């Protein structure tokens, strides 16, 4: 029940309701729980509310970690086959 | 960056699994890891992660399915609501999973078949809308959920207060996660080596919330997201710590969780509600693990409005293993009722009803690759 879905804000109206794009499907969600949201922000939506703003820098850090692990694995494979 | 496909890459999954296997080989004996959150349980089954783990890494499901841990007296009082309200047929608004949970004398589904107006809401905002559209009728929202969900309901209660709505109320059956974690760690069943902590509860709480438990009980806590790579990374980071005999809080879901959490949401939550002792299915009464209305908002309390304290409530069904399943001491297939008396079509206990219940997950995804 704690599922939240990532999407991008495409509009925020005058009563602080945001239209969020989830890969082509849009839904309206309340922007009341997160201060300072803007159009273009990637956010997580849970039960009709935006619960946070996603941090691209942090996401890139995690992806870098995956790349690093992948690199280590390839090195090991090379050692085994070599 | 779409924040989805990037975290599902099969190549990276292979690398993480290789890393997990290597680290697990450094650990003597078993590493028993509890995934606390029901959404993690489902994601783990669906992605087949269990089949990829080495034999000494054991994942057990915890009490983080809000529908599952709702205690029988709360279920019975909620199911009694349609019979209250002086014949005005109150609208009962709820998240879908609650509808089929058996109480001791009926279920919301059965009440609906008998004419009750039970409506499934995707958001608590829906119930507010129904209250505004039906000023002559009472609308009750069934407030279940952890810290991810409860602030959304607090926001709706505050809105109802601003609108001075007289026909809207909430049944407060919320649960707080940290006290449950502490209860599990204090329990003699214990024997858990580490915790995969729930990503979206942590969005609200912040990663610092786990530090006292990691420190006091010497168990590593890793916060993880819900994509397959997130979960594998979480498990890998837990094993790293177990192999090195560390017990720290590590945030493997940095794109969504920071140290302090969503302060605005938590402040709002604690403006409308205050911590109170609460009864959990499986874990019993846990001090300050639930939420009740605070002074100034009690006019929205469905328990008071409908006199629900007076409802005669029952106990858990005989033979049902949910209580032990929720503490991680009984695996669903080992429950004597599993898949014979108790099935998703005819559930006995809540863990077989909720799509996030571990019994329902075991039934659906079976023993494939376990």
Short mmCIF file of C-alpha atoms in Angstrom, two decimals:
data_model
loop_
_atom_site.label_atom_id
_atom_site.label_comp_id
_atom_site.label_asym_id
_atom_site.label_seq_id
_atom_site.Cartn_x
_atom_site.Cartn_y
_atom_site.Cartn_z
CA UNK A 1 0.00 0.00 0.00
CA UNK A 2 3.05 2.23 0.29
CA UNK A 3 3.59 2.23 -3.45
CA UNK A 4 4.44 5.61 -4.93
CA UNK A 5 4.93 6.26 -8.63
CA UNK A 6 7.48 8.61 -10.24
CA UNK A 7 6.21 11.23 -12.67
CA UNK A 8 6.91 14.75 -13.98
CA UNK A 9 4.88 17.82 -13.08
CA UNK A 10 3.43 19.46 -16.21
CA UNK A 11 1.17 22.02 -14.53
CA UNK A 12 0.27 23.41 -11.09
CA UNK A 13 -3.04 25.25 -10.77
CA UNK A 14 -4.12 28.04 -8.42
CA UNK A 15 -5.40 25.63 -5.74
CA UNK A 16 -2.04 23.82 -5.64
CA UNK A 17 -3.19 20.76 -7.57
CA UNK A 18 -0.50 19.45 -9.93
CA UNK A 19 -0.97 17.60 -13.19
CA UNK A 20 1.65 14.86 -13.24
CA UNK A 21 2.74 12.96 -16.35
CA UNK A 22 3.49 9.26 -15.83
CA UNK A 23 5.04 8.30 -19.17
CA UNK A 24 2.09 9.56 -21.23
CA UNK A 25 -0.75 9.17 -18.74
CA UNK A 26 -1.57 12.21 -16.64
CA UNK A 27 -3.14 12.36 -13.20
CA UNK A 28 -3.92 15.22 -10.85
CA UNK A 29 -2.22 15.17 -7.44
CA UNK A 30 -2.13 17.56 -4.50
CA UNK A 31 1.08 19.57 -4.12
CA UNK A 32 0.23 20.47 -0.51
CA UNK A 33 2.73 18.17 1.23
CA UNK A 34 5.91 19.39 -0.52
CA UNK A 35 6.97 23.04 -0.50
CA UNK A 36 8.30 24.86 -3.57
CA UNK A 37 7.36 22.44 -6.36
CA UNK A 38 7.69 23.63 -9.97
CA UNK A 39 6.68 22.48 -13.43
CA UNK A 40 9.32 20.06 -14.72
CA UNK A 41 10.12 18.55 -11.30
CA UNK A 42 10.17 14.75 -11.08
CA UNK A 43 8.16 13.66 -8.06
CA UNK A 44 6.76 10.58 -6.31
CA UNK A 45 2.96 10.39 -6.05
CA UNK A 46 1.18 8.34 -3.40
CA UNK A 47 -2.60 8.23 -2.78
CA UNK A 48 -3.24 11.41 -4.76
CA UNK A 49 -0.47 13.43 -3.08
CA UNK A 50 3.05 14.35 -4.16
CA UNK A 51 5.24 13.11 -1.30
CA UNK A 52 8.67 14.39 -2.45
CA UNK A 53 10.82 15.70 -5.25
CA UNK A 54 13.23 13.17 -6.83
CA UNK A 55 16.92 14.10 -6.76
CA UNK A 56 18.61 13.51 -10.13
CA UNK A 57 22.14 13.85 -8.76
CA UNK A 58 21.48 11.15 -6.18
CA UNK A 59 19.90 8.93 -8.85
CA UNK A 60 23.05 9.32 -10.99
CA UNK A 61 25.20 8.35 -8.00
CA UNK A 62 23.26 5.10 -7.61
CA UNK A 63 23.53 4.36 -11.35
CA UNK A 64 27.29 4.99 -11.14
CA UNK A 65 27.48 2.39 -8.39
CA UNK A 66 25.77 -0.14 -10.69
CA UNK A 67 28.28 0.67 -13.44
CA UNK A 68 31.12 0.19 -10.99
CA UNK A 69 29.81 -3.26 -9.93
CA UNK A 70 29.32 -4.20 -13.58
CA UNK A 71 32.91 -3.15 -14.32
CA UNK A 72 34.22 -5.29 -11.45
CA UNK A 73 32.27 -8.28 -12.70
CA UNK A 74 33.64 -7.90 -16.23
CA UNK A 75 37.18 -7.65 -14.87
CA UNK A 76 36.66 -10.90 -12.95
CA UNK A 77 35.24 -12.63 -16.02
CA UNK A 78 38.28 -11.52 -17.98
CA UNK A 79 40.56 -12.93 -15.29
CA UNK A 80 38.72 -16.26 -15.32
CA UNK A 81 38.69 -16.57 -19.09
CA UNK A 82 42.24 -15.20 -19.31
CA UNK B 1 16.17 10.18 -16.45
CA UNK B 2 12.76 8.51 -16.12
CA UNK B 3 13.43 7.04 -12.66
CA UNK B 4 12.12 3.62 -13.74
CA UNK B 5 13.88 1.69 -16.52
CA UNK B 6 17.29 2.82 -15.31
CA UNK B 7 16.65 0.81 -12.14
CA UNK B 8 15.53 -2.37 -13.92
CA UNK B 9 18.58 -3.07 -16.11
CA UNK B 10 19.26 -6.85 -16.30
CA UNK B 11 23.02 -6.40 -16.77
CA UNK B 12 23.34 -4.44 -13.55
CA UNK B 13 21.12 -7.01 -11.82
CA UNK B 14 23.58 -9.75 -12.79
CA UNK B 15 26.45 -7.73 -11.36
CA UNK B 16 24.57 -7.15 -8.12
CA UNK B 17 23.68 -10.82 -7.79
CA UNK B 18 27.34 -11.77 -8.33
CA UNK B 19 28.32 -9.28 -5.64
CA UNK B 20 25.67 -10.66 -3.28
CA UNK B 21 26.94 -14.23 -3.81
CA UNK B 22 30.51 -13.22 -3.18
CA UNK B 23 29.67 -11.34 0.03
CA UNK B 24 27.33 -14.07 1.29
CA UNK B 25 30.20 -16.57 1.01
CA UNK B 26 32.09 -14.48 3.58
CA UNK B 27 29.25 -14.76 6.10
CA UNK B 28 29.28 -17.73 8.45
CA UNK B 29 25.87 -19.33 8.78
CA UNK B 30 22.63 -17.70 7.72
CA UNK B 31 21.91 -14.03 7.13
CA UNK B 32 18.27 -13.55 8.05
CA UNK B 33 16.97 -10.29 6.61
CA UNK B 34 13.50 -8.90 7.18
CA UNK B 35 11.88 -6.80 4.49
CA UNK B 36 9.52 -4.79 6.66
CA UNK B 37 7.30 -3.37 3.92
CA UNK B 38 4.50 -5.25 2.18
CA UNK B 39 5.27 -3.47 -1.09
CA UNK B 40 8.81 -4.88 -0.87
CA UNK B 41 7.40 -8.38 -0.28
CA UNK B 42 5.37 -8.17 -3.47
CA UNK B 43 8.24 -6.66 -5.49
CA UNK B 44 10.61 -9.40 -4.27
CA UNK B 45 8.22 -12.18 -5.28
CA UNK B 46 7.27 -10.58 -8.58
CA UNK B 47 10.87 -10.04 -9.67
CA UNK B 48 11.97 -13.54 -8.69
CA UNK B 49 14.78 -12.16 -6.54
CA UNK B 50 14.54 -14.98 -3.98
CA UNK B 51 15.52 -17.52 -6.65
CA UNK B 52 18.75 -15.59 -7.30
CA UNK B 53 19.94 -15.44 -3.71
CA UNK B 54 22.48 -17.85 -2.24
CA UNK B 55 21.14 -20.44 0.21
CA UNK B 56 22.35 -18.71 3.35
CA UNK B 57 20.54 -15.44 2.62
CA UNK B 58 17.03 -15.75 4.01
CA UNK B 59 14.40 -13.06 3.38
CA UNK B 60 11.45 -12.93 5.77
CA UNK B 61 8.43 -10.66 5.47
CA UNK B 62 7.64 -8.25 8.26
CA UNK B 63 4.61 -6.42 9.62
CA UNK B 64 4.59 -3.61 7.03
CA UNK B 65 1.27 -4.39 5.37
CA UNK B 66 -1.16 -1.92 6.94
CA UNK B 67 -4.24 -3.93 6.05
CA UNK B 68 -2.71 -7.11 7.50
CA UNK B 69 -1.80 -5.56 10.86
CA UNK B 70 -5.21 -3.94 11.41
CA UNK B 71 -6.43 -5.69 14.57
CA UNK B 72 -9.71 -7.60 14.72
CA UNK B 73 -11.43 -5.10 17.08
CA UNK B 74 -10.69 -2.28 14.61
CA UNK B 75 -11.96 -4.40 11.70
CA UNK B 76 -15.17 -5.19 13.60
CA UNK B 77 -15.79 -1.53 14.47
CA UNK B 78 -15.21 -0.44 10.86
CA UNK B 79 -17.55 -3.15 9.57
CA UNK B 80 -20.20 -1.93 12.05
CA UNK B 81 -20.22 1.62 10.59
CA UNK B 82 -22.88 1.02 7.88
CA UNK B 83 -25.33 -0.02 10.61
CA UNK B 84 -24.78 3.28 12.44
CA UNK B 85 -25.61 6.86 11.49
CA UNK B 86 -29.32 6.72 12.38
CA UNK B 87 -30.48 5.12 9.16
CA UNK B 88 -28.73 7.68 6.94
CA UNK B 89 -26.67 4.91 5.31
CA UNK B 90 -23.19 6.37 5.80
CA UNK B 91 -20.77 6.18 2.90
CA UNK B 92 -17.72 4.15 3.93
CA UNK B 93 -14.69 5.14 1.86
CA UNK B 94 -11.64 2.89 1.92
CA UNK B 95 -8.53 1.73 0.14
CA UNK B 96 -9.52 -1.39 -1.81
CA UNK B 97 -7.66 -4.05 0.15
CA UNK B 98 -9.75 -3.48 3.27
CA UNK B 99 -13.01 -4.53 1.63
CA UNK B 100 -12.48 -8.29 1.78
CA UNK B 101 -10.80 -8.59 5.19
CA UNK B 102 -13.00 -10.77 7.38
CA UNK B 103 -14.09 -9.36 10.71
CA UNK B 104 -15.41 -11.65 13.39
CA UNK B 105 -19.06 -11.24 12.31
CA UNK B 106 -18.97 -9.90 8.71
CA UNK B 107 -16.78 -8.07 6.20
CA UNK B 108 -17.19 -4.79 4.34
CA UNK B 109 -17.77 -6.85 1.19
CA UNK B 110 -20.65 -8.68 2.82
CA UNK B 111 -22.06 -5.41 4.17
CA UNK B 112 -21.94 -4.03 0.63
CA UNK B 113 -23.82 -7.04 -0.72
CA UNK B 114 -26.47 -6.31 1.92
CA UNK B 115 -26.88 -2.72 0.72
CA UNK B 116 -24.17 -0.73 2.50
CA UNK B 117 -22.52 2.07 0.51
CA UNK B 118 -18.87 0.96 0.57
CA UNK B 119 -16.70 2.88 -1.90
CA UNK B 120 -13.10 2.25 -2.90
CA UNK B 121 -11.04 5.44 -2.94
CA UNK B 122 -7.75 5.82 -4.81
CA UNK B 123 -6.99 8.85 -2.65
CA UNK B 124 -8.46 10.19 0.60
CA UNK B 125 -9.23 13.29 -1.51
CA UNK B 126 -11.98 11.23 -3.20
CA UNK B 127 -13.76 10.80 0.14
CA UNK B 128 -13.64 14.54 0.77
CA UNK B 129 -15.25 15.09 -2.61
CA UNK B 130 -18.00 12.56 -1.79
CA UNK B 131 -18.67 14.40 1.48
CA UNK B 132 -19.04 17.70 -0.39
CA UNK B 133 -21.32 16.13 -3.00
CA UNK B 134 -23.53 14.43 -0.37
CA UNK B 135 -24.06 17.02 2.40
CA UNK B 136 -27.05 15.09 3.77
CA UNK B 137 -25.00 11.90 4.31
CA UNK B 138 -22.09 10.95 6.53
CA UNK B 139 -18.81 9.99 4.80
CA UNK B 140 -16.28 7.96 6.79
CA UNK B 141 -12.76 7.29 5.56
CA UNK B 142 -11.06 4.19 6.98
CA UNK B 143 -7.67 5.51 8.06
CA UNK B 144 -5.18 2.68 7.71
CA UNK B 145 -1.56 3.09 6.73
CA UNK B 146 1.94 3.89 7.86
CA UNK B 147 3.77 7.21 7.71
CA UNK B 148 3.64 7.21 3.88
CA UNK B 149 -0.15 7.38 3.89
CA UNK B 150 -1.22 8.98 7.16
CA UNK B 151 0.01 12.51 6.24
CA UNK B 152 -2.21 12.44 3.13
CA UNK B 153 -5.19 11.73 5.38
CA UNK B 154 -4.09 14.45 7.82
CA UNK B 155 -4.06 16.86 4.87
CA UNK B 156 -7.61 15.86 4.00
CA UNK B 157 -8.78 16.30 7.61
CA UNK B 158 -7.24 19.76 7.69
CA UNK B 159 -9.04 20.58 4.45
CA UNK B 160 -12.32 19.33 5.94
CA UNK B 161 -11.70 21.63 8.93
CA UNK B 162 -11.08 24.60 6.61
CA UNK B 163 -14.30 23.81 4.75
CA UNK B 164 -16.12 23.29 8.09
CA UNK B 165 -17.48 19.97 6.77
CA UNK B 166 -19.84 18.45 9.31
CA UNK B 167 -20.46 15.13 7.54
CA UNK B 168 -16.86 13.88 7.17
CA UNK B 169 -14.92 11.70 9.59
CA UNK B 170 -11.97 9.28 9.70
CA UNK B 171 -11.57 6.01 11.59
CA UNK B 172 -8.00 6.33 12.93
CA UNK B 173 -6.32 2.90 12.67
CA UNK B 174 -2.92 4.25 11.58
CA UNK B 175 0.33 2.59 12.59
CA UNK B 176 3.77 4.05 13.15
CA UNK B 177 6.73 2.05 11.90
CA UNK B 178 9.61 2.74 14.34
CA UNK B 179 7.77 1.44 17.45
CA UNK B 180 6.96 -1.79 15.57
CA UNK B 181 10.61 -2.16 14.60
CA UNK B 182 11.56 -1.78 18.25
CA UNK B 183 8.92 -4.32 19.32
CA UNK B 184 10.30 -6.84 16.82
CA UNK B 185 13.84 -6.27 18.07
CA UNK B 186 12.73 -6.65 21.70
CA UNK B 187 10.80 -9.83 20.96
CA UNK B 188 12.39 -13.17 21.91
CA UNK B 189 11.45 -14.44 18.39
CA UNK B 190 14.12 -11.99 17.21
CA UNK B 191 17.00 -13.69 15.44
CA UNK B 192 16.85 -11.16 12.63
CA UNK B 193 20.24 -10.05 11.37
CA UNK B 194 19.26 -6.93 9.45
CA UNK B 195 16.41 -4.87 8.05
CA UNK B 196 15.55 -3.82 4.53
CA UNK B 197 13.76 -0.60 5.46
CA UNK B 198 10.73 0.71 3.56
CA UNK B 199 11.57 3.33 0.96
CA UNK B 200 8.40 5.36 1.01
CA UNK B 201 7.85 5.39 4.77
CA UNK B 202 11.45 6.64 4.84
CA UNK B 203 10.63 9.46 2.39
CA UNK B 204 8.51 10.83 5.23
CA UNK B 205 10.61 9.78 8.24
CA UNK B 206 14.10 10.45 6.86
CA UNK B 207 17.00 8.01 7.18
CA UNK B 208 18.09 9.40 10.57
CA UNK B 209 14.96 7.89 12.12
CA UNK B 210 16.56 4.42 12.08
CA UNK B 211 19.86 5.41 13.69
CA UNK B 212 18.78 4.74 17.31
CA UNK B 213 17.69 1.18 16.43
CA UNK B 214 20.76 0.31 14.40
CA UNK B 215 22.89 1.54 17.28
CA UNK B 216 20.93 0.14 20.26
CA UNK B 217 20.26 -3.29 18.78
CA UNK B 218 23.37 -3.65 16.65
CA UNK B 219 21.45 -4.46 13.45
CA UNK B 220 22.20 -2.92 10.06
CA UNK B 221 19.34 -1.02 8.42
CA UNK B 222 19.37 -0.31 4.68
CA UNK B 223 16.67 1.84 3.09
CA UNK B 224 15.71 0.57 -0.33
CA UNK B 225 13.48 1.58 -3.23
CA UNK B 226 11.12 -0.78 -5.02
CA UNK B 227 12.63 -1.48 -8.45
CA UNK B 228 14.52 -4.76 -8.78
CA UNK B 229 17.95 -3.08 -8.76
CA UNK B 230 17.00 -1.05 -5.69
CA UNK B 231 16.14 -4.20 -3.78
CA UNK B 232 19.25 -6.08 -4.91
CA UNK B 233 21.38 -3.09 -3.94
CA UNK B 234 19.70 -2.98 -0.53
CA UNK B 235 20.35 -6.68 0.08
CA UNK B 236 23.94 -6.31 -1.14
CA UNK B 237 24.57 -3.40 1.24
CA UNK B 238 23.07 -5.32 4.16
CA UNK B 239 25.34 -8.30 3.43
CA UNK B 240 28.38 -5.99 3.14
CA UNK B 241 27.67 -4.81 6.67
CA UNK B 242 26.98 -8.29 8.04
CA UNK B 243 30.21 -9.61 6.52
CA UNK B 244 32.14 -6.72 8.06
CA UNK B 245 30.22 -6.95 11.36
CA UNK B 246 28.88 -3.40 11.03
CA UNK B 247 25.48 -2.06 11.99
CA UNK B 248 24.85 1.26 10.32
CA UNK B 249 21.95 2.98 8.60
CA UNK B 250 22.67 3.11 4.87
CA UNK B 251 20.41 4.87 2.41
CA UNK B 252 20.28 2.95 -0.89
CA UNK B 253 17.37 5.08 -2.13
CA UNK B 254 19.09 8.47 -2.22
CA UNK B 255 17.02 9.80 -5.11
CA UNK B 256 13.89 9.73 -2.92
CA UNK B 257 15.01 9.70 0.72
CA UNK B 258 17.12 12.23 2.63
CA UNK B 259 18.23 12.33 6.24
CA UNK B 260 15.50 14.57 7.60
CA UNK B 261 12.47 13.29 5.69
CA UNK B 262 9.44 15.28 4.60
CA UNK B 263 9.18 17.68 7.55
CA UNK B 264 6.16 19.49 6.16
CA UNK B 265 4.17 16.25 5.92
CA UNK B 266 5.28 14.99 9.35
CA UNK B 267 4.47 18.33 10.99
CA UNK B 268 1.01 18.28 9.48
CA UNK B 269 0.54 14.67 10.61
CA UNK B 270 1.39 15.59 14.19
CA UNK B 271 -0.80 18.70 14.07
CA UNK B 272 -3.90 16.65 13.36
CA UNK B 273 -3.01 13.44 15.22
CA UNK B 274 -0.98 12.46 18.27
CA UNK B 275 0.81 9.19 19.05
CA UNK B 276 -1.17 6.71 21.14
CA UNK B 277 -0.87 3.06 22.15
CA UNK B 278 -2.21 0.79 19.42
CA UNK B 279 -3.20 -2.82 18.98
CA UNK B 280 -1.58 -4.68 16.05
CA UNK B 281 -2.61 -8.01 14.64
CA UNK B 282 0.32 -10.29 15.40
CA UNK B 283 2.35 -7.92 17.50
CA UNK B 284 -0.25 -7.08 20.16
CA UNK B 285 -0.37 -3.73 21.90
CA UNK B 286 2.66 -1.52 21.21
CA UNK B 287 3.14 1.73 23.16
CA UNK B 288 2.77 4.92 21.10
CA UNK B 289 2.60 3.00 17.82
CA UNK B 290 -0.70 4.43 16.56
CA UNK B 291 -2.33 7.82 16.05
CA UNK B 292 -5.46 9.35 17.53
CA UNK B 293 -7.04 12.73 16.84
CA UNK B 294 -5.53 15.67 18.66
CA UNK B 295 -7.61 18.25 20.54
CA UNK B 296 -9.12 20.61 17.97
CA UNK B 297 -9.69 17.83 15.39
CA UNK B 298 -11.67 15.31 17.46
CA UNK B 299 -14.92 16.33 15.74
CA UNK B 300 -13.60 14.26 12.79
CA UNK B 301 -13.14 11.08 14.86
CA UNK B 302 -15.47 8.39 13.49
CA UNK B 303 -15.07 6.28 16.66
CA UNK B 304 -16.66 9.04 18.76
CA UNK B 305 -19.16 10.16 16.14
CA UNK B 306 -20.66 6.69 15.67
CA UNK B 307 -20.16 5.39 19.22
CA UNK B 308 -17.96 2.60 17.87
CA UNK B 309 -16.39 1.87 21.26
CA UNK B 310 -19.69 0.12 22.06
CA UNK B 311 -19.36 -2.44 19.23
CA UNK B 312 -18.86 -6.02 20.45
CA UNK B 313 -15.62 -7.18 18.91
CA UNK B 314 -14.19 -10.64 18.36
CA UNK B 315 -10.79 -12.28 18.26
CA UNK B 316 -8.60 -13.68 15.49
CA UNK B 317 -10.00 -16.79 13.73
CA UNK B 318 -9.02 -20.10 15.25
CA UNK B 319 -5.97 -21.71 13.69
CA UNK B 320 -5.04 -18.58 11.67
CA UNK B 321 -1.28 -18.11 11.55
CA UNK B 322 -1.31 -14.40 10.55
CA UNK B 323 -0.02 -13.34 13.97
CA UNK B 324 3.14 -15.44 13.57
CA UNK B 325 3.50 -14.66 9.85
CA UNK B 326 3.51 -10.92 10.65
CA UNK B 327 6.34 -11.36 13.14
CA UNK B 328 8.37 -13.30 10.59
CA UNK B 329 8.39 -16.50 12.68
CA UNK B 330 6.05 -18.57 10.46
CA UNK B 331 6.43 -18.93 6.71
CA UNK B 332 2.97 -18.86 5.07
CA UNK B 333 3.17 -22.39 3.56
CA UNK B 334 3.78 -23.73 7.08
CA UNK B 335 0.44 -22.39 8.34
CA UNK B 336 -2.01 -25.33 8.64
CA UNK B 337 -4.75 -23.30 6.91
CA UNK B 338 -2.60 -22.08 3.98
CA UNK B 339 -4.08 -22.91 0.58
CA UNK B 340 -6.60 -25.38 1.94
CA UNK B 341 -9.05 -23.65 4.29
CA UNK B 342 -7.57 -20.20 3.59
CA UNK B 343 -7.27 -18.98 -0.01
CA UNK B 344 -7.54 -15.52 -1.61
CA UNK B 345 -11.06 -16.46 -2.78
CA UNK B 346 -12.08 -17.46 0.74
CA UNK B 347 -9.58 -15.84 3.11
CA UNK B 348 -9.48 -16.59 6.82
CA UNK B 349 -6.78 -14.12 7.80
CA UNK B 350 -5.82 -10.67 6.61
CA UNK B 351 -2.43 -11.79 5.21
CA UNK B 352 -4.27 -13.81 2.55
CA UNK B 353 -6.52 -10.88 1.59
CA UNK B 354 -4.30 -7.92 1.01
CA UNK B 355 -2.38 -8.02 -2.26
CA UNK B 356 0.61 -7.10 -0.11
CA UNK B 357 0.03 -9.83 2.46
CA UNK B 358 2.76 -12.44 2.52
CA UNK B 359 0.25 -15.32 2.36
CA UNK B 360 -1.36 -13.81 -0.76
CA UNK B 361 2.09 -13.31 -2.31
CA UNK B 362 3.08 -16.92 -1.57
CA UNK B 363 -0.22 -18.12 -3.01
CA UNK B 364 0.16 -16.07 -6.18
CA UNK B 365 3.84 -16.56 -6.89
CA UNK B 366 4.14 -19.94 -5.20
CA UNK B 367 7.38 -21.63 -4.37
CA UNK B 368 8.83 -20.90 -7.78
CA UNK B 369 12.52 -20.57 -7.37
CA UNK B 370 12.47 -20.27 -3.60
#
